[in-house]
Amino acid sequence: MLGPDSLKSLVANHKNTLKLLLSVESLLKARFIGMDVHVRALILAVACGEPLLLVGPPGTAKSRLIRAFCGAIGVLDENDAASRHDSYFEYLLTPFTEPGELFGHYDIAALHEHRGMVRLEEGMMQNAQVVFLDEIFNASSAILNSILSFMNERVFHDRGSVRPVAMHCMFAATNDVPRGGELRAIYDRFVIRSWVENVRDTPEELGDLIQRGWLETYGTHQTPNLTSLLDKVADLRREIRGLTRADTIKRDNQALLGNLSHLVKTARQYNASAVSNRRLVKFSYMMTMHRLLRAVEEGAETDKPLTIGRPELALFWKHLLDSVDPMVIQKMEKLPYPVE
């Protein structure tokens, strides 16, 4: 992970971008009851460029949250359900979904006119900056294999050609996590997972739910049009790549590594997650982005060292596990080494 000096430099150079992300977070938290953790997961996913999976029963505002974010950044008009922006692609997947529904069908007229196989790509997934796939694990093998290329390499394989895609971030939702081996591969690619639940049955929470839910369902939404946000976040990620050299990646924080080892061992011991090598590397990036956001959120002084602390380690049991088990989480929360 990057050292304190590099983190401090990133905060100084991209403070406005980080503030924009936090302003969107505040906007979403004000609109949705009991979803602060999931909103932060979404903001982290956007910052990291990693896919986010929302898991939860129907009616828990998973799709609504994603559309609200897309409305805030100007790729969706929340007040007009029929309108679609070319930068946004949303689809409800079923076992019968065909690749052409996501990537565009072939132009039959072009074939008849001997112009070859021309794909009708306008408004399709490979051209969108933001992709939302609902009930993703319902998709067929052919669909899932294509989605893996989007997630891993940000490319689209089309009849032997490989093309880069426009996607900045991918969101997905599901009512349940997959059990089968074939689906576990794509499940593992969702580095950030968030389990959404119905509100508790207390008068206070029910009252908040009805008040905010009424506004969401029957009101109109005046949201800022932050169309440049995704490009600004991409600039932040490019600078991180520029800073990434052998001499900038630190591994001398023994307390951090000891706590991370405790979390991985606990997850594996109780079958909460195998914690693949890929996910561990991406988790270190996720912690870095969270620390940058936290620095701006807390108004940290520029001369204060920025180090990864407990709030970043807590992301492990909030968003990295394969399933939610309160007993396992309780054991993880007891970190063996002190951190900030």
PDB file of C-alpha atoms in Angstrom, residues 24-312:
ATOM      1  CA  VAL A  24     -22.899  12.850  -3.230  1.00  0.00           C
ATOM      2  CA  GLU A  25     -22.645  10.550  -0.234  1.00  0.00           C
ATOM      3  CA  SER A  26     -24.328  13.140   2.012  1.00  0.00           C
ATOM      4  CA  LEU A  27     -27.076  13.630  -0.548  1.00  0.00           C
ATOM      5  CA  LEU A  28     -27.813   9.886  -0.724  1.00  0.00           C
ATOM      6  CA  LYS A  29     -27.671   9.397   3.045  1.00  0.00           C
ATOM      7  CA  ALA A  30     -30.262  12.134   3.464  1.00  0.00           C
ATOM      8  CA  ARG A  31     -32.597  10.402   1.018  1.00  0.00           C
ATOM      9  CA  PHE A  32     -32.381   6.810   2.267  1.00  0.00           C
ATOM     10  CA  ILE A  33     -33.127   5.567   5.776  1.00  0.00           C
ATOM     11  CA  GLY A  34     -30.753   3.059   7.367  1.00  0.00           C
ATOM     12  CA  MET A  35     -28.480   2.817   4.334  1.00  0.00           C
ATOM     13  CA  ASP A  36     -25.403   4.779   5.418  1.00  0.00           C
ATOM     14  CA  VAL A  37     -23.137   1.717   5.199  1.00  0.00           C
ATOM     15  CA  HIS A  38     -24.418   0.864   1.714  1.00  0.00           C
ATOM     16  CA  VAL A  39     -24.052   4.449   0.511  1.00  0.00           C
ATOM     17  CA  ARG A  40     -20.416   4.492   1.660  1.00  0.00           C
ATOM     18  CA  ALA A  41     -19.905   1.148  -0.136  1.00  0.00           C
ATOM     19  CA  LEU A  42     -21.263   2.710  -3.334  1.00  0.00           C
ATOM     20  CA  ILE A  43     -19.006   5.759  -3.031  1.00  0.00           C
ATOM     21  CA  LEU A  44     -16.003   3.485  -2.432  1.00  0.00           C
ATOM     22  CA  ALA A  45     -16.902   1.416  -5.487  1.00  0.00           C
ATOM     23  CA  VAL A  46     -17.005   4.559  -7.626  1.00  0.00           C
ATOM     24  CA  ALA A  47     -13.718   5.835  -6.206  1.00  0.00           C
ATOM     25  CA  CYS A  48     -11.933   2.505  -6.684  1.00  0.00           C
ATOM     26  CA  GLY A  49     -13.530   1.631  -9.997  1.00  0.00           C
ATOM     27  CA  GLU A  50     -14.467  -1.745  -8.521  1.00  0.00           C
ATOM     28  CA  PRO A  51     -17.861  -3.427  -9.012  1.00  0.00           C
ATOM     29  CA  LEU A  52     -20.398  -3.217  -6.189  1.00  0.00           C
ATOM     30  CA  LEU A  53     -22.899  -5.963  -5.373  1.00  0.00           C
ATOM     31  CA  LEU A  54     -25.966  -5.136  -3.280  1.00  0.00           C
ATOM     32  CA  VAL A  55     -27.511  -8.237  -1.697  1.00  0.00           C
ATOM     33  CA  GLY A  56     -30.927  -8.191  -0.062  1.00  0.00           C
ATOM     34  CA  PRO A  57     -34.614  -9.078  -0.290  1.00  0.00           C
ATOM     35  CA  PRO A  58     -36.930  -7.341  -2.773  1.00  0.00           C
ATOM     36  CA  GLY A  59     -38.200  -3.917  -1.777  1.00  0.00           C
ATOM     37  CA  THR A  60     -35.119  -2.747   0.134  1.00  0.00           C
ATOM     38  CA  ALA A  61     -34.276   0.093  -2.303  1.00  0.00           C
ATOM     39  CA  LYS A  62     -31.206  -1.526  -3.834  1.00  0.00           C
ATOM     40  CA  SER A  63     -32.084  -0.402  -7.357  1.00  0.00           C
ATOM     41  CA  ARG A  64     -33.400   2.931  -6.119  1.00  0.00           C
ATOM     42  CA  LEU A  65     -30.094   3.762  -4.444  1.00  0.00           C
ATOM     43  CA  ILE A  66     -28.130   3.083  -7.623  1.00  0.00           C
ATOM     44  CA  ARG A  67     -30.519   5.153  -9.733  1.00  0.00           C
ATOM     45  CA  ALA A  68     -30.334   7.990  -7.220  1.00  0.00           C
ATOM     46  CA  PHE A  69     -26.557   8.044  -7.577  1.00  0.00           C
ATOM     47  CA  CYS A  70     -26.869   8.015 -11.364  1.00  0.00           C
ATOM     48  CA  GLY A  71     -29.325  10.895 -11.150  1.00  0.00           C
ATOM     49  CA  ALA A  72     -26.877  12.876  -9.049  1.00  0.00           C
ATOM     50  CA  ILE A  73     -24.074  12.532 -11.600  1.00  0.00           C
ATOM     51  CA  GLY A  74     -26.325  13.336 -14.556  1.00  0.00           C
ATOM     52  CA  VAL A  75     -26.480  10.015 -16.418  1.00  0.00           C
ATOM     53  CA  LEU A  76     -30.135   9.377 -15.540  1.00  0.00           C
ATOM     54  CA  ASP A  77     -33.274  11.494 -15.175  1.00  0.00           C
ATOM     55  CA  GLU A  78     -34.970  10.134 -12.074  1.00  0.00           C
ATOM     56  CA  ASN A  79     -38.138  12.081 -12.817  1.00  0.00           C
ATOM     57  CA  ASP A  80     -38.599  10.444 -16.207  1.00  0.00           C
ATOM     58  CA  ALA A  81     -38.389   6.658 -15.996  1.00  0.00           C
ATOM     59  CA  ALA A  82     -38.573   6.288 -19.785  1.00  0.00           C
ATOM     60  CA  SER A  83     -35.547   8.484 -20.481  1.00  0.00           C
ATOM     61  CA  ARG A  84     -32.114   6.941 -20.861  1.00  0.00           C
ATOM     62  CA  HIS A  85     -28.700   8.498 -21.249  1.00  0.00           C
ATOM     63  CA  ASP A  86     -26.129   6.772 -23.472  1.00  0.00           C
ATOM     64  CA  SER A  87     -23.717   6.843 -20.518  1.00  0.00           C
ATOM     65  CA  TYR A  88     -26.044   4.653 -18.420  1.00  0.00           C
ATOM     66  CA  PHE A  89     -27.032   1.051 -19.078  1.00  0.00           C
ATOM     67  CA  GLU A  90     -29.468  -0.909 -16.897  1.00  0.00           C
ATOM     68  CA  TYR A  91     -30.860  -4.387 -17.460  1.00  0.00           C
ATOM     69  CA  LEU A  92     -32.778  -7.030 -15.521  1.00  0.00           C
ATOM     70  CA  LEU A  93     -31.141 -10.368 -16.285  1.00  0.00           C
ATOM     71  CA  THR A  94     -33.006 -13.664 -16.631  1.00  0.00           C
ATOM     72  CA  PRO A  95     -31.901 -17.170 -17.685  1.00  0.00           C
ATOM     73  CA  PHE A  96     -33.276 -16.311 -21.138  1.00  0.00           C
ATOM     74  CA  THR A  97     -31.384 -13.037 -21.637  1.00  0.00           C
ATOM     75  CA  GLU A  98     -29.419 -13.140 -24.887  1.00  0.00           C
ATOM     76  CA  PRO A  99     -26.051 -11.414 -25.476  1.00  0.00           C
ATOM     77  CA  GLY A 100     -27.642  -9.159 -28.092  1.00  0.00           C
ATOM     78  CA  GLU A 101     -29.887  -7.630 -25.424  1.00  0.00           C
ATOM     79  CA  LEU A 102     -26.804  -6.312 -23.639  1.00  0.00           C
ATOM     80  CA  PHE A 103     -24.360  -5.702 -26.473  1.00  0.00           C
ATOM     81  CA  GLY A 104     -26.673  -5.029 -29.430  1.00  0.00           C
ATOM     82  CA  HIS A 105     -28.252  -7.289 -32.023  1.00  0.00           C
ATOM     83  CA  TYR A 106     -26.850  -7.627 -35.526  1.00  0.00           C
ATOM     84  CA  ASP A 107     -28.337  -5.486 -38.288  1.00  0.00           C
ATOM     85  CA  ILE A 108     -30.313  -7.872 -40.495  1.00  0.00           C
ATOM     86  CA  ALA A 109     -30.625  -5.245 -43.222  1.00  0.00           C
ATOM     87  CA  ALA A 110     -26.839  -4.907 -43.370  1.00  0.00           C
ATOM     88  CA  LEU A 111     -26.517  -8.656 -43.898  1.00  0.00           C
ATOM     89  CA  HIS A 112     -29.038  -8.577 -46.734  1.00  0.00           C
ATOM     90  CA  GLU A 113     -27.127  -5.697 -48.304  1.00  0.00           C
ATOM     91  CA  HIS A 114     -23.830  -7.648 -48.000  1.00  0.00           C
ATOM     92  CA  ARG A 115     -22.328  -5.059 -45.642  1.00  0.00           C
ATOM     93  CA  GLY A 116     -21.216  -7.746 -43.212  1.00  0.00           C
ATOM     94  CA  MET A 117     -22.178  -8.305 -39.587  1.00  0.00           C
ATOM     95  CA  VAL A 118     -22.900  -4.862 -38.184  1.00  0.00           C
ATOM     96  CA  ARG A 119     -23.839  -4.687 -34.525  1.00  0.00           C
ATOM     97  CA  LEU A 120     -26.433  -2.095 -33.483  1.00  0.00           C
ATOM     98  CA  GLU A 121     -24.532  -0.728 -30.491  1.00  0.00           C
ATOM     99  CA  GLU A 122     -26.209   2.570 -29.678  1.00  0.00           C
ATOM    100  CA  GLY A 123     -27.151   2.653 -26.000  1.00  0.00           C
ATOM    101  CA  MET A 124     -25.593  -0.743 -25.320  1.00  0.00           C
ATOM    102  CA  MET A 125     -23.538  -1.894 -22.348  1.00  0.00           C
ATOM    103  CA  GLN A 126     -20.081  -1.533 -23.941  1.00  0.00           C
ATOM    104  CA  ASN A 127     -20.687   2.189 -24.541  1.00  0.00           C
ATOM    105  CA  ALA A 128     -21.963   3.071 -21.058  1.00  0.00           C
ATOM    106  CA  GLN A 129     -19.940   4.734 -18.318  1.00  0.00           C
ATOM    107  CA  VAL A 130     -22.219   3.332 -15.595  1.00  0.00           C
ATOM    108  CA  VAL A 131     -23.617  -0.220 -15.806  1.00  0.00           C
ATOM    109  CA  PHE A 132     -26.317  -1.624 -13.524  1.00  0.00           C
ATOM    110  CA  LEU A 133     -27.203  -5.316 -13.843  1.00  0.00           C
ATOM    111  CA  ASP A 134     -30.185  -6.381 -11.746  1.00  0.00           C
ATOM    112  CA  GLU A 135     -30.439 -10.031 -10.614  1.00  0.00           C
ATOM    113  CA  ILE A 136     -27.039 -10.671 -12.136  1.00  0.00           C
ATOM    114  CA  PHE A 137     -26.794 -14.322 -11.093  1.00  0.00           C
ATOM    115  CA  ASN A 138     -29.843 -15.219 -13.182  1.00  0.00           C
ATOM    116  CA  ALA A 139     -27.798 -14.788 -16.353  1.00  0.00           C
ATOM    117  CA  SER A 140     -26.696 -17.622 -18.637  1.00  0.00           C
ATOM    118  CA  SER A 141     -23.087 -18.821 -18.963  1.00  0.00           C
ATOM    119  CA  ALA A 142     -22.611 -16.900 -22.213  1.00  0.00           C
ATOM    120  CA  ILE A 143     -23.684 -13.655 -20.562  1.00  0.00           C
ATOM    121  CA  LEU A 144     -21.587 -14.220 -17.449  1.00  0.00           C
ATOM    122  CA  ASN A 145     -18.422 -14.927 -19.448  1.00  0.00           C
ATOM    123  CA  SER A 146     -18.841 -11.639 -21.313  1.00  0.00           C
ATOM    124  CA  ILE A 147     -19.485  -9.788 -18.057  1.00  0.00           C
ATOM    125  CA  LEU A 148     -16.276 -11.218 -16.586  1.00  0.00           C
ATOM    126  CA  SER A 149     -14.299  -9.580 -19.386  1.00  0.00           C
ATOM    127  CA  PHE A 150     -15.965  -6.268 -18.583  1.00  0.00           C
ATOM    128  CA  MET A 151     -15.162  -6.599 -14.894  1.00  0.00           C
ATOM    129  CA  ASN A 152     -11.601  -7.931 -15.138  1.00  0.00           C
ATOM    130  CA  GLU A 153     -10.095  -6.329 -18.199  1.00  0.00           C
ATOM    131  CA  ARG A 154     -12.581  -3.575 -19.142  1.00  0.00           C
ATOM    132  CA  VAL A 155     -12.770  -5.000 -22.669  1.00  0.00           C
ATOM    133  CA  PHE A 156     -15.493  -6.348 -24.956  1.00  0.00           C
ATOM    134  CA  HIS A 157     -14.802  -9.458 -27.028  1.00  0.00           C
ATOM    135  CA  ASP A 158     -16.696  -9.221 -30.305  1.00  0.00           C
ATOM    136  CA  ARG A 159     -16.159 -11.927 -32.932  1.00  0.00           C
ATOM    137  CA  GLY A 160     -12.411 -12.130 -32.419  1.00  0.00           C
ATOM    138  CA  SER A 161     -11.785  -8.437 -31.856  1.00  0.00           C
ATOM    139  CA  VAL A 162     -11.044  -6.999 -28.421  1.00  0.00           C
ATOM    140  CA  ARG A 163     -12.204  -3.460 -27.733  1.00  0.00           C
ATOM    141  CA  PRO A 164     -11.946  -1.273 -24.634  1.00  0.00           C
ATOM    142  CA  VAL A 165     -15.249  -0.368 -22.982  1.00  0.00           C
ATOM    143  CA  ALA A 166     -16.360   3.010 -21.678  1.00  0.00           C
ATOM    144  CA  MET A 167     -17.348   1.700 -18.241  1.00  0.00           C
ATOM    145  CA  HIS A 168     -16.199   3.614 -15.169  1.00  0.00           C
ATOM    146  CA  CYS A 169     -18.215   1.665 -12.614  1.00  0.00           C
ATOM    147  CA  MET A 170     -20.482  -1.371 -12.424  1.00  0.00           C
ATOM    148  CA  PHE A 171     -23.306  -2.006  -9.974  1.00  0.00           C
ATOM    149  CA  ALA A 172     -25.259  -5.217  -9.548  1.00  0.00           C
ATOM    150  CA  ALA A 173     -28.062  -6.395  -7.301  1.00  0.00           C
ATOM    151  CA  THR A 174     -29.322  -9.797  -6.221  1.00  0.00           C
ATOM    152  CA  ASN A 175     -31.812 -11.258  -3.782  1.00  0.00           C
ATOM    153  CA  ASP A 176     -29.412 -14.004  -2.771  1.00  0.00           C
ATOM    154  CA  VAL A 177     -25.777 -15.037  -3.174  1.00  0.00           C
ATOM    155  CA  PRO A 178     -24.934 -17.879  -5.568  1.00  0.00           C
ATOM    156  CA  ARG A 179     -24.167 -21.388  -4.361  1.00  0.00           C
ATOM    157  CA  GLY A 180     -22.951 -23.107  -7.539  1.00  0.00           C
ATOM    158  CA  GLY A 181     -19.300 -23.267  -8.598  1.00  0.00           C
ATOM    159  CA  GLU A 182     -19.837 -21.566 -11.954  1.00  0.00           C
ATOM    160  CA  LEU A 183     -21.448 -18.539 -10.346  1.00  0.00           C
ATOM    161  CA  ARG A 184     -18.875 -18.325  -7.564  1.00  0.00           C
ATOM    162  CA  ALA A 185     -16.266 -17.151 -10.079  1.00  0.00           C
ATOM    163  CA  ILE A 186     -18.176 -13.995 -10.911  1.00  0.00           C
ATOM    164  CA  TYR A 187     -19.239 -13.563  -7.281  1.00  0.00           C
ATOM    165  CA  ASP A 188     -15.558 -13.428  -6.319  1.00  0.00           C
ATOM    166  CA  ARG A 189     -15.036 -10.534  -8.759  1.00  0.00           C
ATOM    167  CA  PHE A 190     -17.391  -8.355  -6.744  1.00  0.00           C
ATOM    168  CA  VAL A 191     -14.795  -6.999  -4.366  1.00  0.00           C
ATOM    169  CA  ILE A 192     -17.298  -4.790  -2.568  1.00  0.00           C
ATOM    170  CA  ARG A 193     -20.482  -6.409  -1.291  1.00  0.00           C
ATOM    171  CA  SER A 194     -23.146  -4.860   0.885  1.00  0.00           C
ATOM    172  CA  TRP A 195     -26.047  -6.663   2.562  1.00  0.00           C
ATOM    173  CA  VAL A 196     -29.216  -4.563   2.539  1.00  0.00           C
ATOM    174  CA  GLU A 197     -32.025  -5.327   5.005  1.00  0.00           C
ATOM    175  CA  ASN A 198     -35.510  -4.071   5.720  1.00  0.00           C
ATOM    176  CA  VAL A 199     -35.729  -1.448   8.471  1.00  0.00           C
ATOM    177  CA  ARG A 200     -36.379  -2.608  12.013  1.00  0.00           C
ATOM    178  CA  ASP A 201     -39.946  -2.538  13.298  1.00  0.00           C
ATOM    179  CA  THR A 202     -39.514   0.361  15.731  1.00  0.00           C
ATOM    180  CA  PRO A 203     -41.884   3.367  15.562  1.00  0.00           C
ATOM    181  CA  GLU A 204     -38.932   5.686  14.928  1.00  0.00           C
ATOM    182  CA  GLU A 205     -37.486   3.754  11.996  1.00  0.00           C
ATOM    183  CA  LEU A 206     -40.891   3.027  10.486  1.00  0.00           C
ATOM    184  CA  GLY A 207     -41.741   6.725  10.697  1.00  0.00           C
ATOM    185  CA  ASP A 208     -38.472   7.702   9.008  1.00  0.00           C
ATOM    186  CA  LEU A 209     -39.020   5.051   6.352  1.00  0.00           C
ATOM    187  CA  ILE A 210     -42.516   6.237   5.481  1.00  0.00           C
ATOM    188  CA  GLN A 211     -41.455   9.890   5.408  1.00  0.00           C
ATOM    189  CA  ARG A 212     -38.414   9.408   3.188  1.00  0.00           C
ATOM    190  CA  GLY A 213     -39.950   6.578   1.205  1.00  0.00           C
ATOM    191  CA  TRP A 214     -42.974   8.716   0.353  1.00  0.00           C
ATOM    192  CA  LEU A 215     -40.683  11.452  -0.954  1.00  0.00           C
ATOM    193  CA  GLU A 216     -38.714   8.910  -2.971  1.00  0.00           C
ATOM    194  CA  THR A 217     -41.769   7.239  -4.448  1.00  0.00           C
ATOM    195  CA  TYR A 218     -44.120  10.145  -5.077  1.00  0.00           C
ATOM    196  CA  GLY A 219     -41.901  13.226  -5.096  1.00  0.00           C
ATOM    197  CA  THR A 220     -39.641  14.793  -7.698  1.00  0.00           C
ATOM    198  CA  HIS A 221     -35.892  14.980  -7.250  1.00  0.00           C
ATOM    199  CA  GLN A 222     -33.749  18.079  -7.588  1.00  0.00           C
ATOM    200  CA  THR A 223     -30.207  16.776  -7.699  1.00  0.00           C
ATOM    201  CA  PRO A 224     -26.884  18.321  -8.746  1.00  0.00           C
ATOM    202  CA  ASN A 225     -25.653  17.429 -12.211  1.00  0.00           C
ATOM    203  CA  LEU A 226     -22.077  16.346 -11.521  1.00  0.00           C
ATOM    204  CA  THR A 227     -21.358  15.075 -15.013  1.00  0.00           C
ATOM    205  CA  SER A 228     -17.595  15.515 -14.626  1.00  0.00           C
ATOM    206  CA  LEU A 229     -17.322  13.480 -11.417  1.00  0.00           C
ATOM    207  CA  LEU A 230     -16.411  10.177 -13.081  1.00  0.00           C
ATOM    208  CA  ASP A 231     -13.665  11.818 -15.127  1.00  0.00           C
ATOM    209  CA  LYS A 232     -12.254  13.509 -12.027  1.00  0.00           C
ATOM    210  CA  VAL A 233     -12.212  10.179 -10.169  1.00  0.00           C
ATOM    211  CA  ALA A 234     -10.436   8.604 -13.148  1.00  0.00           C
ATOM    212  CA  ASP A 235      -7.753  11.299 -12.819  1.00  0.00           C
ATOM    213  CA  LEU A 236      -7.291  10.334  -9.162  1.00  0.00           C
ATOM    214  CA  ARG A 237      -6.863   6.672 -10.083  1.00  0.00           C
ATOM    215  CA  ARG A 238      -4.362   7.585 -12.812  1.00  0.00           C
ATOM    216  CA  GLU A 239      -2.239   9.488 -10.285  1.00  0.00           C
ATOM    217  CA  ILE A 240      -2.251   6.458  -7.992  1.00  0.00           C
ATOM    218  CA  ARG A 241      -0.924   4.399 -10.905  1.00  0.00           C
ATOM    219  CA  GLY A 242       1.756   7.032 -11.444  1.00  0.00           C
ATOM    220  CA  LEU A 243       2.788   6.823  -7.794  1.00  0.00           C
ATOM    221  CA  THR A 244       2.909   3.040  -7.835  1.00  0.00           C
ATOM    222  CA  ARG A 245       6.533   1.954  -7.867  1.00  0.00           C
ATOM    223  CA  ALA A 246       8.437  -0.655  -5.888  1.00  0.00           C
ATOM    224  CA  ASP A 247       9.813   2.014  -3.545  1.00  0.00           C
ATOM    225  CA  THR A 248       6.382   3.507  -2.786  1.00  0.00           C
ATOM    226  CA  ILE A 249       4.597   0.302  -1.750  1.00  0.00           C
ATOM    227  CA  LYS A 250       5.043  -0.067   1.990  1.00  0.00           C
ATOM    228  CA  ARG A 251       4.846  -3.305   3.981  1.00  0.00           C
ATOM    229  CA  ASP A 252       6.457  -2.180   7.227  1.00  0.00           C
ATOM    230  CA  ASN A 253       3.228  -1.544   9.184  1.00  0.00           C
ATOM    231  CA  GLN A 254       3.316  -4.685  11.306  1.00  0.00           C
ATOM    232  CA  ALA A 255       0.178  -3.825  13.304  1.00  0.00           C
ATOM    233  CA  LEU A 256      -1.799  -3.454  10.086  1.00  0.00           C
ATOM    234  CA  LEU A 257      -0.447  -6.700   8.605  1.00  0.00           C
ATOM    235  CA  GLY A 258      -1.024  -8.537  11.891  1.00  0.00           C
ATOM    236  CA  ASN A 259      -4.645  -7.390  12.044  1.00  0.00           C
ATOM    237  CA  LEU A 260      -5.183  -8.240   8.379  1.00  0.00           C
ATOM    238  CA  SER A 261      -3.759 -11.709   9.008  1.00  0.00           C
ATOM    239  CA  HIS A 262      -6.215 -12.133  11.904  1.00  0.00           C
ATOM    240  CA  LEU A 263      -9.133 -11.171   9.656  1.00  0.00           C
ATOM    241  CA  VAL A 264      -8.115 -13.537   6.859  1.00  0.00           C
ATOM    242  CA  LYS A 265      -7.527 -16.447   9.241  1.00  0.00           C
ATOM    243  CA  THR A 266     -10.900 -15.912  10.916  1.00  0.00           C
ATOM    244  CA  ALA A 267     -12.725 -15.695   7.595  1.00  0.00           C
ATOM    245  CA  ARG A 268     -11.134 -18.901   6.350  1.00  0.00           C
ATOM    246  CA  GLN A 269     -11.512 -20.763   9.640  1.00  0.00           C
ATOM    247  CA  TYR A 270     -15.268 -20.178   9.772  1.00  0.00           C
ATOM    248  CA  ASN A 271     -15.830 -20.503   6.005  1.00  0.00           C
ATOM    249  CA  ALA A 272     -16.956 -16.887   5.815  1.00  0.00           C
ATOM    250  CA  SER A 273     -14.718 -16.369   2.773  1.00  0.00           C
ATOM    251  CA  ALA A 274     -11.719 -18.011   1.148  1.00  0.00           C
ATOM    252  CA  VAL A 275     -10.351 -14.459   0.633  1.00  0.00           C
ATOM    253  CA  SER A 276      -8.642 -15.010  -2.713  1.00  0.00           C
ATOM    254  CA  ASN A 277      -5.310 -13.378  -3.508  1.00  0.00           C
ATOM    255  CA  ARG A 278      -7.068 -11.119  -6.008  1.00  0.00           C
ATOM    256  CA  ARG A 279      -9.514  -9.879  -3.386  1.00  0.00           C
ATOM    257  CA  LEU A 280      -6.755  -9.174  -0.867  1.00  0.00           C
ATOM    258  CA  VAL A 281      -4.826  -6.991  -3.303  1.00  0.00           C
ATOM    259  CA  LYS A 282      -7.973  -5.126  -4.284  1.00  0.00           C
ATOM    260  CA  PHE A 283      -8.912  -4.762  -0.616  1.00  0.00           C
ATOM    261  CA  SER A 284      -5.642  -2.921   0.037  1.00  0.00           C
ATOM    262  CA  TYR A 285      -6.627  -0.470  -2.728  1.00  0.00           C
ATOM    263  CA  MET A 286     -10.090  -0.141  -1.233  1.00  0.00           C
ATOM    264  CA  MET A 287      -8.580   0.705   2.184  1.00  0.00           C
ATOM    265  CA  THR A 288      -6.376   3.335   0.546  1.00  0.00           C
ATOM    266  CA  MET A 289      -9.343   5.062  -1.100  1.00  0.00           C
ATOM    267  CA  HIS A 290     -11.313   4.950   2.150  1.00  0.00           C
ATOM    268  CA  ARG A 291      -8.418   6.603   3.975  1.00  0.00           C
ATOM    269  CA  LEU A 292      -8.318   9.422   1.393  1.00  0.00           C
ATOM    270  CA  LEU A 293     -12.046  10.019   1.821  1.00  0.00           C
ATOM    271  CA  ARG A 294     -11.726   9.894   5.601  1.00  0.00           C
ATOM    272  CA  ALA A 295      -8.901  12.442   5.566  1.00  0.00           C
ATOM    273  CA  VAL A 296     -11.084  14.990   3.769  1.00  0.00           C
ATOM    274  CA  GLU A 297     -14.156  14.024   5.784  1.00  0.00           C
ATOM    275  CA  GLU A 298     -12.346  14.638   9.067  1.00  0.00           C
ATOM    276  CA  GLY A 299     -10.582  17.767   7.831  1.00  0.00           C
ATOM    277  CA  ALA A 300      -7.174  16.310   8.636  1.00  0.00           C
ATOM    278  CA  GLU A 301      -4.327  18.797   8.758  1.00  0.00           C
ATOM    279  CA  THR A 302      -1.853  18.546   5.892  1.00  0.00           C
ATOM    280  CA  ASP A 303       1.070  17.832   8.241  1.00  0.00           C
ATOM    281  CA  LYS A 304      -0.704  14.960   9.994  1.00  0.00           C
ATOM    282  CA  PRO A 305       0.534  11.499   8.864  1.00  0.00           C
ATOM    283  CA  LEU A 306      -2.096   9.488   7.046  1.00  0.00           C
ATOM    284  CA  THR A 307      -2.057   5.831   7.996  1.00  0.00           C
ATOM    285  CA  ILE A 308      -4.525   3.015   7.459  1.00  0.00           C
ATOM    286  CA  GLY A 309      -6.542   2.495  10.656  1.00  0.00           C
ATOM    287  CA  ARG A 310      -9.435   0.592  12.187  1.00  0.00           C
ATOM    288  CA  PRO A 311     -12.123   2.234   9.974  1.00  0.00           C
ATOM    289  CA  GLU A 312     -10.338   0.807   6.936  1.00  0.00           C
TER     290      GLU A 312
END
